[in-house]
Amino acid sequence: MQNEADMEYTAKRIHSDPLSWVEKYADYLYGFAMSRIRDEDVAKDLVQDTFLAGLQQLDSFEGNSKEKTWLTAILRNKIADFYRKRSAISLRDLKVIGAEGELKDFFDAESGHWTEKDYPRAFGLEEYNPLIVKELGNILDGCLAKLPGLWCSVFSMKHMDDLASEQICAELKLTPANFWVIMHRTKLNLRACLQKNWN
Amino acid sequence: MKGALRNIIYNCKQATFLIEKRIAGKITAAETLQLHIHLAGCSVCKIYQQQSILINKVFTGIENTDFKLDEAFKKTLIVKIKKEINKN
């Protein structure tokens, strides 16, 4: 005979079975977090937090959406929180970056022309080819990991989540000018890093 | 020639900035013209533009399924979930 707690748990299981979550969704959620955050430890923590938050909110899950969609929405919020936290920390450093010291690595300070050592050179694969995407993706992963966290967040929010620039600025408390400077620098650095490691 | 146009012809920093702004948002008609003129004469920035677009495609093309959790971590997750259920 079931006790009361078991009965209650069984009732919740009609909509959702948390004991199967890890098997069904852990890899998917981890991939979702990793493709945006590129930090294994942080991604693992976020997956764990998502499952625990899911358990807390089990009462509010009524099976209207798919379990996977529901858990992904929880993870999405956790990622947004992480971005905001990281942004608050990095914003203090942005003033230093604002001196544009790093851009001198790519362009002549007077004319704005590429410095010769930084000329973009052909990779030999400018046409999109799905076969090399994976290999290039691995190099890109390494390059992304070297970027400041805030830049990485901005780049992910724009390209993985396809958010409007205004929304990203509001979420991360950036001015539009800061936003575009970050987008520009992120790409300059990623491109240079790819060139260095590809050839 | 107006100052803005003259300034952009050799200014790759500004041109690459406009390239990024155009890819990820929008630029004004005047900026479009400036960029067009710059790119007509700057093969280096043309390569940059191609590669910038390629990087976006590679970035968004990295599939979620490329990342897998290790089994040990999954086991600790299951233990934590069981513990949490029993607590309630």
Short mmCIF file of C-alpha atoms in Angstrom, two decimals:
data_model
loop_
_atom_site.label_atom_id
_atom_site.label_comp_id
_atom_site.label_asym_id
_atom_site.label_seq_id
_atom_site.Cartn_x
_atom_site.Cartn_y
_atom_site.Cartn_z
CA MET A 1 0.00 0.00 0.00
CA GLN A 2 1.36 3.38 -0.95
CA ASN A 3 1.86 6.08 1.64
CA GLU A 4 0.66 9.60 1.05
CA ALA A 5 3.98 10.98 -0.17
CA ASP A 6 4.30 8.20 -2.72
CA MET A 7 0.75 8.81 -3.94
CA GLU A 8 1.49 12.47 -4.41
CA TYR A 9 4.67 11.68 -6.28
CA THR A 10 2.80 9.21 -8.51
CA ALA A 11 0.22 11.88 -9.30
CA LYS A 12 2.95 14.27 -10.46
CA ARG A 13 4.49 11.56 -12.57
CA ILE A 14 1.44 11.57 -14.81
CA HIS A 15 2.84 14.72 -16.37
CA SER A 16 6.51 14.26 -15.74
CA ASP A 17 8.94 11.62 -14.54
CA PRO A 18 12.04 13.23 -13.02
CA LEU A 19 13.79 9.92 -12.58
CA SER A 20 14.06 9.62 -16.36
CA TRP A 21 15.24 13.20 -16.93
CA VAL A 22 18.97 12.52 -16.87
CA GLU A 23 18.71 9.70 -19.36
CA LYS A 24 16.36 11.61 -21.68
CA TYR A 25 17.55 15.21 -21.50
CA ALA A 26 20.93 15.60 -19.78
CA ASP A 27 22.99 15.43 -22.99
CA TYR A 28 20.60 17.69 -24.88
CA LEU A 29 20.54 20.33 -22.14
CA TYR A 30 24.31 20.14 -21.73
CA GLY A 31 24.76 20.67 -25.47
CA PHE A 32 22.34 23.59 -25.36
CA ALA A 33 24.34 25.21 -22.56
CA MET A 34 27.76 24.34 -24.02
CA SER A 35 27.00 25.75 -27.45
CA ARG A 36 26.24 29.05 -25.74
CA ILE A 37 28.64 29.20 -22.82
CA ARG A 38 31.63 27.04 -23.87
CA ASP A 39 32.64 26.25 -20.34
CA GLU A 40 32.24 22.63 -19.23
CA ASP A 41 32.04 23.30 -15.50
CA VAL A 42 29.54 26.12 -15.85
CA ALA A 43 27.43 24.10 -18.30
CA LYS A 44 27.35 21.12 -15.93
CA ASP A 45 26.30 23.35 -13.04
CA LEU A 46 23.54 24.88 -15.13
CA VAL A 47 22.18 21.45 -16.16
CA GLN A 48 22.13 20.37 -12.53
CA ASP A 49 20.45 23.64 -11.44
CA THR A 50 17.89 23.15 -14.20
CA PHE A 51 16.91 19.69 -12.99
CA LEU A 52 16.71 20.83 -9.37
CA ALA A 53 14.66 23.89 -10.33
CA GLY A 54 12.45 21.59 -12.42
CA LEU A 55 11.78 19.44 -9.36
CA GLN A 56 10.84 22.54 -7.37
CA GLN A 57 8.47 23.70 -10.08
CA LEU A 58 7.01 20.30 -10.82
CA ASP A 59 3.63 21.38 -9.46
CA SER A 60 3.39 24.15 -12.03
CA PHE A 61 4.23 21.83 -14.92
CA GLU A 62 0.91 20.65 -16.26
CA GLY A 63 1.99 18.85 -19.32
CA ASN A 64 0.81 21.65 -21.59
CA SER A 65 4.21 21.82 -23.17
CA LYS A 66 6.61 18.97 -23.74
CA GLU A 67 8.84 18.13 -20.82
CA LYS A 68 11.91 18.87 -22.93
CA THR A 69 10.60 22.30 -23.95
CA TRP A 70 9.74 23.10 -20.35
CA LEU A 71 13.19 22.10 -19.04
CA THR A 72 14.88 23.99 -21.89
CA ALA A 73 12.95 27.13 -20.91
CA ILE A 74 14.23 26.77 -17.33
CA LEU A 75 17.79 26.34 -18.64
CA ARG A 76 17.39 29.36 -20.89
CA ASN A 77 16.55 31.50 -17.86
CA LYS A 78 19.55 30.12 -15.99
CA ILE A 79 21.81 30.99 -18.93
CA ALA A 80 20.36 34.52 -19.03
CA ASP A 81 21.10 34.88 -15.30
CA PHE A 82 24.63 33.68 -15.89
CA TYR A 83 25.12 36.16 -18.74
CA ARG A 84 23.88 39.01 -16.58
CA LYS A 85 26.15 38.09 -13.72
CA ARG A 86 29.14 37.78 -16.01
CA SER A 87 28.27 41.07 -17.71
CA ALA A 88 28.15 42.94 -14.41
CA ILE A 89 31.66 41.71 -13.64
CA SER A 90 33.08 42.43 -17.10
CA LEU A 91 31.54 45.88 -17.36
CA ARG A 92 34.04 47.13 -14.84
CA ASP A 93 36.79 46.03 -17.21
CA LEU A 94 35.13 47.56 -20.25
CA LYS A 95 36.45 51.02 -19.41
CA VAL A 96 39.96 49.71 -19.78
CA ILE A 97 39.09 48.06 -23.08
CA GLY A 98 37.42 51.34 -24.06
CA ALA A 99 40.85 52.87 -24.43
CA GLU A 100 41.00 50.74 -27.61
CA GLY A 101 44.40 49.38 -26.78
CA GLU A 102 43.55 46.03 -28.32
CA LEU A 103 42.43 47.34 -31.68
CA LYS A 104 45.91 48.69 -32.32
CA ASP A 105 46.88 45.09 -32.74
CA PHE A 106 44.97 45.03 -36.00
CA PHE A 107 44.92 48.55 -37.40
CA ASP A 108 47.24 51.51 -37.80
CA ALA A 109 46.27 54.01 -35.11
CA GLU A 110 46.41 56.98 -37.52
CA SER A 111 44.90 55.78 -40.76
CA GLY A 112 42.79 52.86 -39.55
CA HIS A 113 44.41 50.69 -42.23
CA TRP A 114 45.22 47.04 -41.44
CA THR A 115 48.71 46.64 -40.07
CA GLU A 116 50.49 44.37 -42.49
CA LYS A 117 51.06 41.49 -40.07
CA ASP A 118 47.32 41.43 -39.38
CA TYR A 119 46.12 41.30 -42.99
CA PRO A 120 43.33 38.77 -43.36
CA ARG A 121 44.63 36.07 -45.70
CA ALA A 122 42.52 33.57 -47.55
CA PHE A 123 41.81 30.36 -45.64
CA GLY A 124 41.37 28.58 -48.92
CA LEU A 125 37.84 27.63 -47.89
CA GLU A 126 35.81 30.79 -48.12
CA GLU A 127 32.97 28.86 -49.70
CA TYR A 128 30.79 27.20 -47.08
CA ASN A 129 31.51 23.47 -46.97
CA PRO A 130 29.72 21.34 -44.36
CA LEU A 131 32.58 18.85 -44.29
CA ILE A 132 35.08 21.30 -42.88
CA VAL A 133 32.62 22.99 -40.53
CA LYS A 134 33.29 20.47 -37.80
CA GLU A 135 37.05 20.84 -37.90
CA LEU A 136 36.80 24.60 -38.13
CA GLY A 137 34.25 24.46 -35.30
CA ASN A 138 36.78 22.77 -33.03
CA ILE A 139 39.32 25.50 -33.66
CA LEU A 140 36.65 28.14 -33.16
CA ASP A 141 35.75 26.59 -29.80
CA GLY A 142 39.30 27.07 -28.62
CA CYS A 143 39.29 30.65 -29.91
CA LEU A 144 36.00 31.47 -28.17
CA ALA A 145 37.36 30.17 -24.89
CA LYS A 146 40.11 32.80 -25.02
CA LEU A 147 37.66 35.69 -25.34
CA PRO A 148 36.44 37.74 -22.37
CA GLY A 149 33.23 36.20 -21.01
CA LEU A 150 31.11 39.22 -21.80
CA TRP A 151 32.13 39.19 -25.47
CA CYS A 152 31.26 35.52 -25.64
CA SER A 153 27.82 36.17 -24.11
CA VAL A 154 27.07 38.99 -26.53
CA PHE A 155 28.16 36.92 -29.52
CA SER A 156 26.11 33.89 -28.41
CA MET A 157 22.98 35.90 -27.67
CA LYS A 158 23.18 37.52 -31.09
CA HIS A 159 23.99 34.45 -33.17
CA MET A 160 22.74 31.39 -31.27
CA ASP A 161 19.56 32.94 -29.89
CA ASP A 162 19.08 35.47 -32.65
CA LEU A 163 18.10 38.21 -30.20
CA ALA A 164 17.65 41.81 -31.29
CA SER A 165 20.57 44.08 -30.41
CA GLU A 166 18.27 46.28 -28.29
CA GLN A 167 17.24 43.28 -26.21
CA ILE A 168 20.84 42.19 -25.64
CA CYS A 169 21.79 45.74 -24.58
CA ALA A 170 18.85 45.83 -22.14
CA GLU A 171 19.65 42.41 -20.66
CA LEU A 172 23.35 43.07 -20.21
CA LYS A 173 23.03 46.80 -19.48
CA LEU A 174 25.19 47.78 -22.45
CA THR A 175 24.99 50.95 -24.51
CA PRO A 176 24.50 50.37 -28.26
CA ALA A 177 27.99 51.80 -28.81
CA ASN A 178 29.50 49.26 -26.39
CA PHE A 179 27.51 46.49 -28.03
CA TRP A 180 28.88 47.20 -31.51
CA VAL A 181 32.44 47.67 -30.27
CA ILE A 182 32.19 44.24 -28.62
CA MET A 183 30.70 42.63 -31.74
CA HIS A 184 33.48 44.12 -33.88
CA ARG A 185 36.31 43.12 -31.53
CA THR A 186 34.93 39.66 -31.02
CA LYS A 187 34.94 39.00 -34.74
CA LEU A 188 38.38 40.55 -35.29
CA ASN A 189 39.83 38.35 -32.58
CA LEU A 190 38.04 35.18 -33.66
CA ARG A 191 39.10 35.66 -37.25
CA ALA A 192 42.72 36.28 -36.34
CA CYS A 193 42.70 33.26 -34.03
CA LEU A 194 41.24 31.04 -36.76
CA GLN A 195 43.81 32.25 -39.26
CA LYS A 196 46.62 31.53 -36.83
CA ASN A 197 45.42 28.02 -36.05
CA TRP A 198 44.09 26.93 -39.41
CA ASN A 199 47.03 27.48 -41.67
CA MET B 1 34.57 64.48 -52.17
CA LYS B 2 32.89 64.70 -48.78
CA GLY B 3 34.98 64.08 -45.67
CA ALA B 4 33.08 60.96 -44.62
CA LEU B 5 33.67 59.30 -47.97
CA ARG B 6 37.31 60.28 -48.17
CA ASN B 7 37.89 58.97 -44.66
CA ILE B 8 36.44 55.56 -45.33
CA ILE B 9 38.51 54.75 -48.41
CA TYR B 10 41.61 53.76 -46.47
CA ASN B 11 39.99 53.16 -43.12
CA CYS B 12 39.77 49.38 -42.73
CA LYS B 13 38.92 49.68 -39.05
CA GLN B 14 35.78 51.63 -39.89
CA ALA B 15 35.01 49.38 -42.86
CA THR B 16 35.22 46.17 -40.81
CA PHE B 17 33.08 47.84 -38.15
CA LEU B 18 30.43 48.57 -40.77
CA ILE B 19 30.72 45.01 -42.11
CA GLU B 20 29.89 43.65 -38.65
CA LYS B 21 27.08 46.13 -38.16
CA ARG B 22 25.57 45.22 -41.51
CA ILE B 23 25.79 41.46 -40.85
CA ALA B 24 24.28 41.60 -37.37
CA GLY B 25 21.95 44.58 -37.67
CA LYS B 26 21.53 47.35 -40.17
CA ILE B 27 23.50 50.31 -41.45
CA THR B 28 22.32 53.57 -42.99
CA ALA B 29 22.21 54.27 -46.72
CA ALA B 30 25.22 56.58 -46.38
CA GLU B 31 27.17 53.86 -44.55
CA THR B 32 26.20 51.32 -47.21
CA LEU B 33 27.65 53.63 -49.87
CA GLN B 34 30.83 54.20 -47.86
CA LEU B 35 31.31 50.49 -47.37
CA HIS B 36 30.61 49.75 -51.02
CA ILE B 37 33.30 52.22 -52.09
CA HIS B 38 35.79 50.86 -49.59
CA LEU B 39 35.25 47.25 -50.59
CA ALA B 40 35.56 48.10 -54.27
CA GLY B 41 39.17 49.06 -53.63
CA CYS B 42 40.19 46.88 -50.67
CA SER B 43 40.72 43.19 -51.33
CA VAL B 44 41.88 42.59 -47.74
CA CYS B 45 38.56 43.74 -46.30
CA LYS B 46 36.74 41.68 -48.93
CA ILE B 47 38.49 38.58 -47.57
CA TYR B 48 37.61 39.75 -44.06
CA GLN B 49 33.94 40.00 -45.01
CA GLN B 50 33.84 36.49 -46.51
CA GLN B 51 35.55 35.03 -43.47
CA SER B 52 33.33 36.93 -41.06
CA ILE B 53 30.24 35.42 -42.67
CA LEU B 54 31.91 31.98 -42.64
CA ILE B 55 32.65 32.29 -38.91
CA ASN B 56 28.99 33.02 -38.16
CA LYS B 57 27.95 29.95 -40.13
CA VAL B 58 30.49 27.75 -38.38
CA PHE B 59 29.49 29.15 -34.99
CA THR B 60 25.77 28.49 -35.45
CA GLY B 61 26.51 25.20 -37.20
CA ILE B 62 28.15 23.64 -34.15
CA GLU B 63 25.45 21.22 -33.15
CA ASN B 64 24.26 20.67 -29.62
CA THR B 65 24.84 16.97 -30.13
CA ASP B 66 28.58 17.56 -30.38
CA PHE B 67 28.64 17.90 -26.61
CA LYS B 68 28.14 14.87 -24.37
CA LEU B 69 28.11 14.61 -20.60
CA ASP B 70 30.33 12.01 -19.01
CA GLU B 71 28.61 9.06 -17.35
CA ALA B 72 30.10 9.78 -13.93
CA PHE B 73 28.48 13.20 -13.86
CA LYS B 74 25.16 11.75 -15.00
CA LYS B 75 25.27 9.31 -12.10
CA THR B 76 25.81 12.12 -9.59
CA LEU B 77 22.90 13.97 -11.20
CA ILE B 78 20.60 10.99 -10.74
CA VAL B 79 21.67 10.64 -7.11
CA LYS B 80 20.93 14.32 -6.49
CA ILE B 81 17.52 14.11 -8.14
CA LYS B 82 16.57 11.04 -6.08
CA LYS B 83 17.69 12.78 -2.90
CA GLU B 84 15.61 15.84 -3.79
CA ILE B 85 12.51 13.72 -4.49
CA ASN B 86 12.82 11.90 -1.19
CA LYS B 87 13.17 15.19 0.64
CA ASN B 88 9.76 16.38 -0.55
#
